[in-house]
Structures are given as structure tokens and as C-alpha cells.
mmCIF file of C-alpha atoms and ligand atoms in Angstrom:
data_model
loop_
_atom_site.group_PDB
_atom_site.id
_atom_site.type_symbol
_atom_site.label_atom_id
_atom_site.label_comp_id
_atom_site.label_asym_id
_atom_site.label_seq_id
_atom_site.Cartn_x
_atom_site.Cartn_y
_atom_site.Cartn_z
ATOM 1 C CA ALA A 20 124.185 122.976 90.692
ATOM 2 C CA LYS A 21 121.431 121.288 88.771
ATOM 3 C CA LYS A 22 118.761 122.995 90.830
ATOM 4 C CA LYS A 23 120.368 126.362 90.361
ATOM 5 C CA GLY A 24 120.574 125.694 86.647
ATOM 6 C CA LYS A 25 116.909 124.807 86.542
ATOM 7 C CA ASN A 26 115.849 127.933 88.426
ATOM 8 C CA LYS A 27 117.953 130.054 86.174
ATOM 9 C CA TYR A 28 116.353 128.442 83.188
ATOM 10 C CA THR A 29 112.841 129.179 84.489
ATOM 11 C CA VAL A 30 113.579 132.847 85.136
ATOM 12 C CA TYR A 31 115.377 133.250 81.861
ATOM 13 C CA HIS A 32 112.627 131.463 79.998
ATOM 14 C CA SER A 33 109.704 133.473 81.350
ATOM 15 C CA GLY A 34 111.688 136.643 80.720
ATOM 16 C CA MET A 35 112.245 135.494 77.196
ATOM 17 C CA ASN A 36 108.543 134.907 76.667
ATOM 18 C CA MET A 37 107.592 138.450 77.564
ATOM 19 C CA GLN A 38 110.424 139.874 75.566
ATOM 20 C CA SER A 39 109.743 137.688 72.571
ATOM 21 C CA TYR A 40 106.017 138.426 72.725
ATOM 22 C CA ARG A 41 106.739 142.129 72.387
ATOM 23 C CA SER A 42 109.385 141.507 69.723
ATOM 24 C CA PHE A 43 106.999 139.312 67.805
ATOM 25 C CA MET A 44 104.269 141.958 67.892
ATOM 26 C CA LEU A 45 106.699 144.713 66.952
ATOM 27 C CA GLN A 46 108.190 142.713 64.124
ATOM 28 C CA ASN A 47 104.730 142.270 62.619
ATOM 29 C CA ASP A 48 103.744 145.904 63.155
ATOM 30 C CA LEU A 49 106.986 147.092 61.578
ATOM 31 C CA ARG A 50 105.859 145.880 58.168
ATOM 32 C CA LYS A 51 103.001 148.364 58.281
ATOM 33 C CA ALA A 52 104.808 151.187 60.060
ATOM 34 C CA ILE A 53 105.866 153.027 56.912
ATOM 35 C CA GLU A 54 102.469 153.054 55.204
ATOM 36 C CA ARG A 55 100.766 153.942 58.482
ATOM 37 C CA GLN A 56 103.151 156.882 58.752
ATOM 38 C CA GLU A 57 104.341 155.903 62.204
ATOM 39 C CA LEU A 58 108.023 156.429 61.501
ATOM 40 C CA GLU A 59 109.510 159.825 62.166
ATOM 41 C CA ILE A 60 112.946 161.242 61.525
ATOM 42 C CA LEU A 61 114.459 163.420 64.223
ATOM 43 C CA PHE A 62 117.549 165.527 63.589
ATOM 44 C CA GLN A 63 120.507 166.161 65.835
ATOM 45 C CA PRO A 64 122.608 169.186 64.896
ATOM 46 C CA ARG A 65 126.330 168.912 64.211
ATOM 47 C CA VAL A 66 128.091 172.113 65.135
ATOM 48 C CA ASP A 67 131.251 173.572 63.586
ATOM 49 C CA THR A 68 133.696 173.889 66.468
ATOM 50 C CA LYS A 69 135.265 177.110 65.166
ATOM 51 C CA THR A 70 132.149 179.076 64.148
ATOM 52 C CA GLY A 71 129.644 177.561 66.584
ATOM 53 C CA LYS A 72 127.192 177.203 63.717
ATOM 54 C CA ILE A 73 125.100 174.214 62.708
ATOM 55 C CA VAL A 74 126.718 172.695 59.625
ATOM 56 C CA SER A 75 124.703 169.525 59.354
ATOM 57 C CA ALA A 76 122.330 167.244 61.221
ATOM 58 C CA GLU A 77 122.175 163.508 61.802
ATOM 59 C CA SER A 78 118.873 161.853 60.984
ATOM 60 C CA LEU A 79 117.737 159.539 63.783
ATOM 61 C CA LEU A 80 114.663 157.335 63.472
ATOM 62 C CA ARG A 81 111.783 157.154 65.938
ATOM 63 C CA TRP A 82 108.744 154.917 65.767
ATOM 64 C CA ASN A 83 105.507 156.336 67.145
ATOM 65 C CA HIS A 84 103.810 153.057 67.915
ATOM 66 C CA PRO A 85 100.009 153.267 68.453
ATOM 67 C CA LYS A 86 100.164 150.917 71.461
ATOM 68 C CA TRP A 87 103.668 151.168 72.918
ATOM 69 C CA GLY A 88 104.315 154.878 72.366
ATOM 70 C CA MET A 89 107.565 156.304 71.079
ATOM 71 C CA LEU A 90 110.152 153.624 70.445
ATOM 72 C CA PHE A 91 113.889 154.156 70.085
ATOM 73 C CA PRO A 92 115.972 152.579 67.322
ATOM 74 C CA ASN A 93 117.800 150.289 69.731
ATOM 75 C CA GLU A 94 114.552 148.367 70.129
ATOM 76 C CA PHE A 95 113.285 148.207 66.559
ATOM 77 C CA ILE A 96 116.306 148.522 64.226
ATOM 78 C CA PRO A 97 117.627 145.073 65.242
ATOM 79 C CA LEU A 98 114.142 143.620 64.546
ATOM 80 C CA ALA A 99 114.041 145.395 61.199
ATOM 81 C CA GLU A 100 117.444 143.950 60.382
ATOM 82 C CA GLU A 101 116.358 140.426 61.327
ATOM 83 C CA THR A 102 113.402 140.521 58.965
ATOM 84 C CA GLY A 103 115.109 142.508 56.225
ATOM 85 C CA ILE A 104 112.499 145.293 56.483
ATOM 86 C CA ILE A 105 115.444 147.592 57.216
ATOM 87 C CA VAL A 106 116.119 147.776 53.482
ATOM 88 C CA GLU A 107 112.708 149.332 52.898
ATOM 89 C CA ILE A 108 113.009 151.556 55.959
ATOM 90 C CA GLY A 109 116.507 152.630 54.947
ATOM 91 C CA GLU A 110 115.320 153.640 51.521
ATOM 92 C CA TRP A 111 112.385 155.508 53.055
ATOM 93 C CA VAL A 112 114.835 157.511 55.204
ATOM 94 C CA ILE A 113 117.004 158.391 52.191
ATOM 95 C CA ARG A 114 113.945 159.567 50.258
ATOM 96 C CA GLN A 115 112.562 161.583 53.184
ATOM 97 C CA VAL A 116 115.893 163.306 53.723
ATOM 98 C CA CYS A 117 116.271 164.169 50.034
ATOM 99 C CA GLU A 118 112.689 165.460 49.853
ATOM 100 C CA GLN A 119 113.329 167.601 52.914
ATOM 101 C CA LEU A 120 116.453 169.095 51.365
ATOM 102 C CA ARG A 121 114.527 169.725 48.141
ATOM 103 C CA ASN A 122 111.851 171.464 50.161
ATOM 104 C CA TRP A 123 114.411 173.737 51.831
ATOM 105 C CA MET A 124 115.854 174.561 48.419
ATOM 106 C CA ASN A 125 112.409 175.386 47.026
ATOM 107 C CA ILE A 126 111.506 177.776 49.813
ATOM 108 C CA GLY A 127 114.993 179.267 49.960
ATOM 109 C CA LYS A 128 115.878 178.100 53.458
ATOM 110 C CA PRO A 129 119.597 178.017 54.303
ATOM 111 C CA LEU A 130 120.898 174.548 53.555
ATOM 112 C CA ILE A 131 122.732 172.234 55.905
ATOM 113 C CA GLY A 132 123.995 168.717 55.232
ATOM 114 C CA ILE A 133 122.126 165.695 56.520
ATOM 115 C CA SER A 134 123.730 162.438 57.559
ATOM 116 C CA ILE A 135 121.977 159.089 57.327
ATOM 117 C CA ASN A 136 122.766 155.897 59.244
ATOM 118 C CA PHE A 137 123.116 152.829 57.022
ATOM 119 C CA SER A 138 122.640 149.210 58.105
ATOM 120 C CA VAL A 139 124.786 146.427 56.768
ATOM 121 C CA GLN A 140 121.796 144.859 54.961
ATOM 122 C CA GLN A 141 121.511 147.933 52.789
ATOM 123 C CA PHE A 142 124.952 147.179 51.436
ATOM 124 C CA PHE A 143 123.588 143.928 50.082
ATOM 125 C CA GLN A 144 120.479 145.536 48.595
ATOM 126 C CA LYS A 145 120.599 144.749 44.900
ATOM 127 C CA ASN A 146 119.276 148.054 43.597
ATOM 128 C CA LEU A 147 120.695 150.349 46.272
ATOM 129 C CA ILE A 148 122.833 152.503 43.989
ATOM 130 C CA GLN A 149 120.243 152.544 41.219
ATOM 131 C CA ASN A 150 117.463 153.565 43.627
ATOM 132 C CA ILE A 151 119.579 156.288 45.204
ATOM 133 C CA LYS A 152 120.441 157.700 41.785
ATOM 134 C CA GLN A 153 116.753 157.717 40.952
ATOM 135 C CA ILE A 154 115.909 159.616 44.157
ATOM 136 C CA LEU A 155 118.646 162.144 43.379
ATOM 137 C CA ILE A 156 117.314 162.640 39.853
ATOM 138 C CA GLU A 157 113.772 163.146 41.159
ATOM 139 C CA THR A 158 114.699 165.540 43.961
ATOM 140 C CA LYS A 159 117.680 167.246 42.286
ATOM 141 C CA VAL A 160 119.518 167.390 45.597
ATOM 142 C CA PRO A 161 123.281 168.052 45.470
ATOM 143 C CA PRO A 162 124.763 164.739 46.708
ATOM 144 C CA GLU A 163 127.484 166.584 48.661
ATOM 145 C CA LEU A 164 124.783 167.500 51.182
ATOM 146 C CA ILE A 165 124.264 163.864 52.100
ATOM 147 C CA GLU A 166 126.564 161.911 54.387
ATOM 148 C CA VAL A 167 126.385 158.162 54.824
ATOM 149 C CA GLU A 168 127.254 156.989 58.352
ATOM 150 C CA VAL A 169 128.578 153.451 58.648
ATOM 151 C CA THR A 170 130.099 151.485 61.516
ATOM 152 C CA GLU A 171 133.024 149.125 61.396
ATOM 153 C CA SER A 172 130.759 146.156 62.075
ATOM 154 C CA THR A 173 129.344 146.746 58.598
ATOM 155 C CA PHE A 174 132.632 145.773 57.009
ATOM 156 C CA LEU A 175 133.230 142.751 59.201
ATOM 157 C CA LYS A 176 130.253 141.079 57.512
ATOM 158 C CA ASN A 177 131.732 141.457 54.038
ATOM 159 C CA GLU A 178 134.677 143.705 53.492
ATOM 160 C CA GLU A 179 134.915 143.392 49.721
ATOM 161 C CA ASN A 180 131.265 144.141 49.047
ATOM 162 C CA SER A 181 131.129 147.062 51.494
ATOM 163 C CA LEU A 182 134.185 148.622 49.932
ATOM 164 C CA LEU A 183 132.636 148.394 46.468
ATOM 165 C CA VAL A 184 129.350 149.945 47.590
ATOM 166 C CA LEU A 185 131.059 152.689 49.602
ATOM 167 C CA ARG A 186 133.196 153.607 46.598
ATOM 168 C CA GLU A 187 130.068 153.880 44.476
ATOM 169 C CA LEU A 188 128.326 156.024 47.091
ATOM 170 C CA ARG A 189 131.405 158.218 47.262
ATOM 171 C CA SER A 190 131.578 158.514 43.474
ATOM 172 C CA ILE A 191 127.925 159.610 43.430
ATOM 173 C CA GLY A 192 129.169 162.499 45.571
ATOM 174 C CA PHE A 193 128.025 161.492 49.045
ATOM 175 C CA GLN A 194 130.231 162.089 52.073
ATOM 176 C CA ILE A 195 131.073 158.934 54.021
ATOM 177 C CA SER A 196 131.720 158.843 57.736
ATOM 178 C CA LEU A 197 133.017 156.080 59.956
ATOM 179 C CA ASP A 198 130.623 156.036 62.923
ATOM 180 C CA ASP A 199 131.375 154.912 66.506
ATOM 181 C CA PHE A 200 135.087 155.126 65.770
ATOM 182 C CA GLY A 201 137.243 153.279 68.271
ATOM 183 C CA THR A 202 134.686 150.677 69.318
ATOM 184 C CA GLY A 203 135.449 148.202 66.534
ATOM 185 C CA TYR A 204 138.471 146.142 65.647
ATOM 186 C CA SER A 205 140.923 146.970 62.907
ATOM 187 C CA SER A 206 140.029 150.601 62.385
ATOM 188 C CA LEU A 207 143.404 151.690 61.111
ATOM 189 C CA SER A 208 143.513 149.579 57.973
ATOM 190 C CA TYR A 209 139.930 150.569 57.155
ATOM 191 C CA LEU A 210 140.796 154.214 57.554
ATOM 192 C CA ARG A 211 143.411 153.944 54.860
ATOM 193 C CA HIS A 212 141.577 151.798 52.351
ATOM 194 C CA PHE A 213 138.002 152.984 52.582
ATOM 195 C CA PRO A 214 136.799 156.255 51.001
ATOM 196 C CA PHE A 215 135.912 158.021 54.247
ATOM 197 C CA THR A 216 135.559 161.768 54.444
ATOM 198 C CA ALA A 217 134.867 161.944 58.172
ATOM 199 C CA LEU A 218 135.474 160.078 61.373
ATOM 200 C CA LYS A 219 133.031 160.150 64.284
ATOM 201 C CA ILE A 220 134.633 159.524 67.665
ATOM 202 C CA ASP A 221 132.377 157.304 69.743
ATOM 203 C CA LYS A 222 130.715 158.958 72.724
ATOM 204 C CA SER A 223 132.289 156.541 75.190
ATOM 205 C CA PHE A 224 135.665 158.196 74.525
ATOM 206 C CA ILE A 225 134.219 161.682 74.972
ATOM 207 C CA GLN A 226 132.708 160.619 78.300
ATOM 208 C CA GLU A 227 136.132 159.437 79.500
ATOM 209 C CA MET A 228 137.848 162.680 78.550
ATOM 210 C CA ASN A 229 137.772 164.133 82.062
ATOM 211 C CA VAL A 230 139.744 161.083 83.237
ATOM 212 C CA ASP A 231 142.189 160.966 80.347
ATOM 213 C CA PRO A 232 141.809 163.116 77.238
ATOM 214 C CA SER A 233 144.963 161.810 75.526
ATOM 215 C CA LEU A 234 143.161 159.126 73.557
ATOM 216 C CA VAL A 235 140.718 161.624 72.070
ATOM 217 C CA SER A 236 143.470 164.085 71.195
ATOM 218 C CA THR A 237 145.384 161.266 69.487
ATOM 219 C CA ILE A 238 142.353 160.200 67.447
ATOM 220 C CA ILE A 239 141.816 163.806 66.343
ATOM 221 C CA LYS A 240 145.452 164.087 65.256
ATOM 222 C CA LEU A 241 145.130 160.823 63.381
ATOM 223 C CA GLY A 242 141.996 162.013 61.597
ATOM 224 C CA ASN A 243 143.538 165.340 60.715
ATOM 225 C CA SER A 244 146.668 163.725 59.325
ATOM 226 C CA LEU A 245 144.486 161.522 57.116
ATOM 227 C CA LYS A 246 142.634 164.666 55.939
ATOM 228 C CA LEU A 247 139.405 163.447 57.492
ATOM 229 C CA SER A 248 136.907 165.714 59.122
ATOM 230 C CA VAL A 249 136.716 164.720 62.787
ATOM 231 C CA VAL A 250 133.387 164.747 64.629
ATOM 232 C CA ALA A 251 132.982 164.209 68.378
ATOM 233 C CA GLU A 252 129.748 162.478 69.425
ATOM 234 C CA GLY A 253 127.997 162.676 72.774
ATOM 235 C CA VAL A 254 129.404 166.048 73.852
ATOM 236 C CA GLU A 255 127.524 166.865 77.043
ATOM 237 C CA THR A 256 129.633 169.382 78.966
ATOM 238 C CA ALA A 257 131.212 172.757 78.274
ATOM 239 C CA GLU A 258 134.492 171.315 79.567
ATOM 240 C CA GLN A 259 134.472 168.575 76.909
ATOM 241 C CA PHE A 260 133.683 171.153 74.230
ATOM 242 C CA LYS A 261 136.548 173.384 75.358
ATOM 243 C CA LEU A 262 139.051 170.515 75.195
ATOM 244 C CA LEU A 263 137.791 169.376 71.785
ATOM 245 C CA LYS A 264 138.143 172.913 70.490
ATOM 246 C CA ASN A 265 141.742 173.042 71.707
ATOM 247 C CA TYR A 266 142.478 169.738 69.985
ATOM 248 C CA ASN A 267 141.143 171.090 66.663
ATOM 249 C CA CYS A 268 138.197 168.727 66.465
ATOM 250 C CA ASP A 269 136.178 169.881 63.434
ATOM 251 C CA GLU A 270 132.609 169.233 64.564
ATOM 252 C CA VAL A 271 130.767 168.469 67.774
ATOM 253 C CA GLN A 272 127.434 166.782 68.394
ATOM 254 C CA GLY A 273 125.656 166.094 71.663
ATOM 255 C CA TYR A 274 123.167 167.142 74.317
ATOM 256 C CA LEU A 275 125.262 170.245 75.136
ATOM 257 C CA PHE A 276 124.036 171.722 71.856
ATOM 258 C CA SER A 277 120.804 169.848 71.271
ATOM 259 C CA PRO A 278 119.181 166.435 71.623
ATOM 260 C CA PRO A 279 117.618 164.946 68.481
ATOM 261 C CA ILE A 280 114.709 167.280 67.600
ATOM 262 C CA ASN A 281 111.900 167.402 65.077
ATOM 263 C CA LEU A 282 111.986 169.327 61.824
ATOM 264 C CA ASN A 283 110.298 172.489 63.111
ATOM 265 C CA GLU A 284 112.591 172.650 66.110
ATOM 266 C CA LEU A 285 115.610 172.144 63.857
ATOM 267 C CA GLU A 286 114.573 174.981 61.571
ATOM 268 C CA ALA A 287 114.075 177.266 64.571
ATOM 269 C CA LEU A 288 117.449 176.308 66.034
ATOM 270 C CA ILE A 289 119.223 176.933 62.726
ATOM 271 C CA ALA A 290 117.569 180.338 62.549
ATOM 272 C CA THR A 291 118.881 181.233 66.029
ATOM 273 C CA MET A 292 122.308 179.621 65.992
ATOM 274 C CA ASN A 293 123.326 180.416 62.415
ATOM 275 C CA ASN A 294 122.184 184.015 62.596
ATOM 276 C CA ASP A 295 125.149 186.407 62.577
HETATM 277 P P1 C2E B 192 124.325 156.454 66.541
HETATM 278 O O1 C2E B 192 124.375 156.530 65.064
HETATM 279 O O2 C2E B 192 125.628 156.272 67.259
HETATM 280 O O3 C2E B 192 123.563 157.752 67.044
HETATM 281 C C1 C2E B 192 123.918 158.507 68.171
HETATM 282 C C2 C2E B 192 123.036 158.158 69.361
HETATM 283 O O4 C2E B 192 123.499 158.885 70.494
HETATM 284 C C3 C2E B 192 121.588 158.575 69.175
HETATM 285 O O5 C2E B 192 120.754 157.638 69.831
HETATM 286 C C4 C2E B 192 121.533 159.921 69.901
HETATM 287 O O6 C2E B 192 120.249 160.285 70.339
HETATM 288 C C5 C2E B 192 122.462 159.663 71.055
HETATM 289 N N1 C2E B 192 123.060 160.896 71.585
HETATM 290 C C6 C2E B 192 123.211 162.079 70.975
HETATM 291 N N2 C2E B 192 123.832 162.990 71.747
HETATM 292 C C7 C2E B 192 124.109 162.350 72.914
HETATM 293 C C8 C2E B 192 124.759 162.765 74.138
HETATM 294 O O7 C2E B 192 125.228 163.895 74.310
HETATM 295 N N3 C2E B 192 124.862 161.833 75.117
HETATM 296 C C9 C2E B 192 124.383 160.556 74.970
HETATM 297 N N4 C2E B 192 124.530 159.702 75.986
HETATM 298 N N5 C2E B 192 123.766 160.139 73.829
HETATM 299 C C10 C2E B 192 123.626 161.024 72.811
HETATM 300 P P2 C2E B 192 119.416 157.090 69.142
HETATM 301 O O8 C2E B 192 118.715 158.208 68.434
HETATM 302 O O9 C2E B 192 118.663 156.324 70.184
HETATM 303 O O10 C2E B 192 119.960 156.094 68.050
HETATM 304 C C11 C2E B 192 120.609 154.910 68.408
HETATM 305 C C12 C2E B 192 121.215 154.205 67.220
HETATM 306 O O11 C2E B 192 120.213 153.737 66.316
HETATM 307 C C13 C2E B 192 122.097 155.102 66.368
HETATM 308 O O12 C2E B 192 123.359 155.221 66.989
HETATM 309 C C14 C2E B 192 122.115 154.344 65.061
HETATM 310 O O13 C2E B 192 123.079 153.317 65.092
HETATM 311 C C15 C2E B 192 120.737 153.711 65.024
HETATM 312 N N6 C2E B 192 119.862 154.452 64.092
HETATM 313 C C16 C2E B 192 119.170 155.594 64.305
HETATM 314 N N7 C2E B 192 118.499 155.977 63.190
HETATM 315 C C17 C2E B 192 118.781 155.049 62.237
HETATM 316 C C18 C2E B 192 118.407 154.863 60.854
HETATM 317 O O14 C2E B 192 117.697 155.677 60.238
HETATM 318 N N8 C2E B 192 118.916 153.762 60.221
HETATM 319 C C19 C2E B 192 119.733 152.865 60.849
HETATM 320 N N9 C2E B 192 120.178 151.803 60.151
HETATM 321 N N10 C2E B 192 120.116 153.012 62.129
HETATM 322 C C20 C2E B 192 119.643 154.077 62.818
HETATM 323 CA CA1 CA B 193 125.376 157.661 63.557
HETATM 324 CA CA1 CA B 194 127.646 156.971 66.717
HETATM 325 CA CA1 CA B 195 140.400 168.543 59.962
#
């Protein structure tokens, strides 16, 4: 048993070294990523189930790293959270999104809402509300166009503080959605006490719909009865879409409609899909 333990340790350890080398490099590079303009926001459309039109888009970060190529958030967001850089990155995303909306307003493009993922650290950022208000003043963007996406794990860290911040964000006029719904713990009490406007059903439930759709239909009923807009994530097949439509799910998002795409592609897609 000892020998096995030792071997395991060796394998694990060398694996760790490679992994931590890359993490270490990335963590350092991340500090410069904003000023070097390596971060990019992609957008994934959210489609109104009834009209088939794009009503909003979720902003999803990508990091175009000069050495490692395009990196996905699963690799660098946790590193950004560890170092606290996420606060700066998060604020950068909010500003970019507001400036983009302002730009659409200036050139008279049809407007859609944009949702932004928030990390738990941002809820402890001292000047979060103040900075957001400042961005809104500068860009003159109607706050109703912005939706803040949060996961249940955010609240587990500090329920009282998150509730306070979410209420302030809601009173500014932002929409608030509960992301990855169903994967956390005590969702039901949160649903009643937090100022959510929408509920996003986690993609794992959508993927299981062909086996048993009853859970998804129940979540949609729950959301509707709480007057929440219900969004299905990770919709990949026409069959899933058809079922969700029958269950009165409000919005759908997933590869069936579009993967996350860049700004130009989004504008082109809006022009095609939202054209009567
Ligand atoms: P999320 O908020 O749950 O975002 C949805 C993820 O599902 C995205 O992965 C998206 O590309 C992917 N997805 C979309 N449609 C489908 C589909 O039909 N099938 C499948 N299998 N997947 C689909 P992505 O872009 O890699 O983002 C991963 C996570 O990173 C996000 O999960 C979010 O938690 C986080 N993230 C992304 N951008 C930001 C950001 O600006 N700030 C923060 N704090 N987190 C972010
Ligand atoms: Ca999200
Ligand atoms: Ca999600
Ligand atoms: Ca509804």
C-alpha cells in the first residue's frame, strides 16, 4: 500500500508541476491582459421562444493569449478569482458592455439586452455600486438592458452581503438572473427572498430531457408561478426546443441557435433573425 501511495504521489506531483507552471505563468500574464487588449467578449444570443427572435445576448469572456492561444474562462476565471484580478476584469466587462450598447444607440442599431456574469468577489468590491453608477452616467445606457447573472455558490459565501448588493443592483434597474439553476443547494428559499427577475435552467437538465423531461417542466412551472422569466441553457436539438416551447419556457440559449460569437457576427445574426 505504501508503494502504491508513493507511486501515486510521484505521478500526481509531476502532473501538478506542469499544471502549476502554466497556472503560475497565466496568473502573472493575467495582470497585463487588460492593458494588452488580450481579453475579448463573445456574445451568445438568447432567443424568445414564442417569436424566435434574439432578445438578448450573454457576454462570455475569452483570452487571446500570445503564447497559449485562445483560452476559455474555465481555465483563467478561477485564477483571476484567486488573485482578485477578477474585480478589475469584471469591471472591464461591465464597461465594455455599456460602451457597446451606447455605440448601438448612437448609430441607431436595434437594441438587445446584454447579460453579464458576476463573480462572488465582485460582491465584496467596495466601490462596485458607485463604479457601476458612474459607468451608467458616462454611457447613458438604460439599466434595464443589463442583466446580472449570478450562481447560487455566490450566496453560499455570504448570504447577507450578496442580498444587499443584489438589491442595490436591482434598484439601479438591472435585471438579475439566477444562473445554473438546479445545480446548487437551497434554491427555493433564495428564489423567494432574492430580487431575481429570471431563472436560467442549467444545461445538464436540458441534456437529460430526452430521458425525463418532467424535471424541466416542473422548474418552468415554478419559475412562471414566481413571475420569473425562465431561460433554458445549452439547447442543442430541435427536439429540446420543441419541448421547451410546449412547456412555455420564455427564452432559449444554446448551440442550436448559435455558439458564442464575436460582435460583428452577432450584429449580422440579429439582422437576419430579427428581420420580419
Ligand atoms: P455559464 O455562465 O454557465 O455560461 C454558459 C457556458 O455554456 C458557456 O461556456 C457557453 O459557451 C456554453 N454553452 C452555450 N451553449 C451551449 C450548448 O448548447 N451546449 C453546451 N454544452 N455548452 C454551451 P464558456 O463560454 O466556456 O463559459 C464558461 C463559464 O465561465 C460561464 O458559464 C461563466 O460561469 C464563466 N464566465 C464566462 N464569462 C465570464 C465573465 O465575464 N465573468 C465571470 N465572472 N465569469 C465568466
Ligand atoms: Ca451565465
Ligand atoms: Ca449557466
Ligand atoms: Ca414567464
